[in-house]
Short mmCIF file of C-alpha atoms in Angstrom, two decimals:
data_model
loop_
_atom_site.label_atom_id
_atom_site.label_comp_id
_atom_site.label_asym_id
_atom_site.label_seq_id
_atom_site.Cartn_x
_atom_site.Cartn_y
_atom_site.Cartn_z
CA PRO D 1 262.26 301.98 73.43
CA ALA D 2 266.02 301.60 73.27
CA ASP D 3 266.16 300.24 76.82
CA ALA D 4 263.55 297.53 76.23
CA PRO D 5 264.95 294.09 77.01
CA SER D 6 265.36 291.79 74.04
CA PRO D 7 263.37 288.57 74.10
CA PRO D 8 265.28 285.53 75.33
CA ILE D 9 266.90 283.31 72.74
CA ILE D 10 265.36 279.85 72.86
CA ILE D 11 267.41 276.96 71.51
CA LEU D 12 265.73 273.89 70.05
CA ARG D 13 267.55 270.60 69.99
CA LEU D 14 267.15 268.30 66.98
CA PRO D 15 264.20 266.26 68.31
CA ASP D 16 262.35 269.52 68.98
CA VAL D 17 263.17 270.87 65.51
CA CYS D 18 261.84 267.63 63.98
CA ARG D 19 258.69 267.81 66.11
CA VAL D 20 258.02 271.48 65.31
CA THR D 21 258.71 271.26 61.57
CA GLY D 22 257.55 267.73 60.88
CA LEU D 23 260.85 267.05 59.08
CA CYS D 24 263.01 263.99 59.67
CA ARG D 25 266.51 264.54 61.01
CA SER D 26 268.30 263.76 57.76
CA LEU D 27 266.17 266.28 55.86
CA VAL D 28 266.88 268.98 58.46
CA TYR D 29 270.61 268.51 57.88
CA GLU D 30 270.17 268.28 54.11
CA LEU D 31 268.18 271.51 53.94
CA GLU D 32 270.69 273.21 56.18
CA SER D 33 273.56 272.17 53.92
CA ASN D 34 271.58 273.49 50.89
CA GLY D 35 271.19 276.82 52.66
CA THR D 36 267.40 276.50 52.75
CA PHE D 37 267.04 275.94 56.49
CA PRO D 38 268.43 277.91 59.44
CA ARG D 39 271.97 277.04 60.47
CA ARG D 40 272.59 275.26 63.74
CA VAL D 41 274.40 276.87 66.65
CA PRO D 42 277.21 274.99 68.39
CA LEU D 43 276.40 274.60 72.08
CA GLY D 44 279.31 272.48 73.21
CA ALA D 45 281.88 270.02 71.97
CA ARG D 46 279.21 267.57 70.75
CA SER D 47 275.92 269.43 70.88
CA VAL D 48 274.10 271.83 68.60
CA GLY D 49 270.76 273.57 68.54
CA TRP D 50 268.66 275.83 66.36
CA ILE D 51 267.32 279.25 67.30
CA GLU D 52 263.58 278.86 67.71
CA SER D 53 262.71 282.22 66.16
CA GLU D 54 264.69 281.32 63.01
CA VAL D 55 262.89 277.98 62.73
CA GLN D 56 259.53 279.71 63.23
CA SER D 57 260.44 282.30 60.56
CA TRP D 58 261.32 279.47 58.17
CA LEU D 59 257.93 277.85 58.83
CA ALA D 60 256.12 281.19 58.39
CA ALA D 61 257.84 281.69 55.02
CA ARG D 62 256.65 278.25 53.91
CA VAL D 63 253.07 279.08 54.90
CA LYS D 64 253.26 282.45 53.15
CA ALA D 65 254.62 280.81 49.99
CA ARG D 66 251.82 278.25 50.08
CA GLU D 67 249.23 281.00 50.38
CA ALA D 68 250.84 282.84 47.46
CA GLY D 69 250.75 279.65 45.40
CA THR D 70 254.52 279.40 45.13
CA THR D 71 257.14 277.16 46.65
CA ALA D 72 259.40 278.34 49.48
CA ARG D 73 262.12 275.98 48.35
CA SER D 74 265.04 277.84 46.82
CA ALA D 75 266.92 274.72 45.78
CA PRO D 76 265.72 271.17 45.12
CA THR D 77 266.90 268.38 47.33
CA ALA D 78 269.45 265.94 45.95
CA ASP D 79 266.81 263.34 45.12
CA ASN D 80 263.94 265.79 44.38
CA ARG D 81 261.97 264.81 47.46
CA THR D 82 259.13 267.11 48.41
CA ILE D 83 260.15 269.31 51.31
CA GLY D 84 257.51 269.46 53.97
CA PRO D 85 256.12 267.78 57.00
CA GLN D 86 256.52 264.03 57.10
CA VAL D 87 253.16 262.29 57.44
CA ARG D 88 253.00 259.19 59.61
CA ARG D 89 250.53 256.55 58.58
#
């Protein structure tokens, strides 16, 4: 219905984005600058965040691309690193 309330916008700070995506902070910023990751939202003079639904949509697109046997990456990184979760050993 037209009067239905919209869901709340949830903002993720950088540590949360890294935890949810498995990416390191530098790769988050690199992908964002390439236009292959959601853009951050300024929250204050020195703070930013990412909209959770946009981050989740980005992740869903990566899963869908994997299932289709393609890559979700629209542009390679500067040093051709594989984009994906960082694995700790």
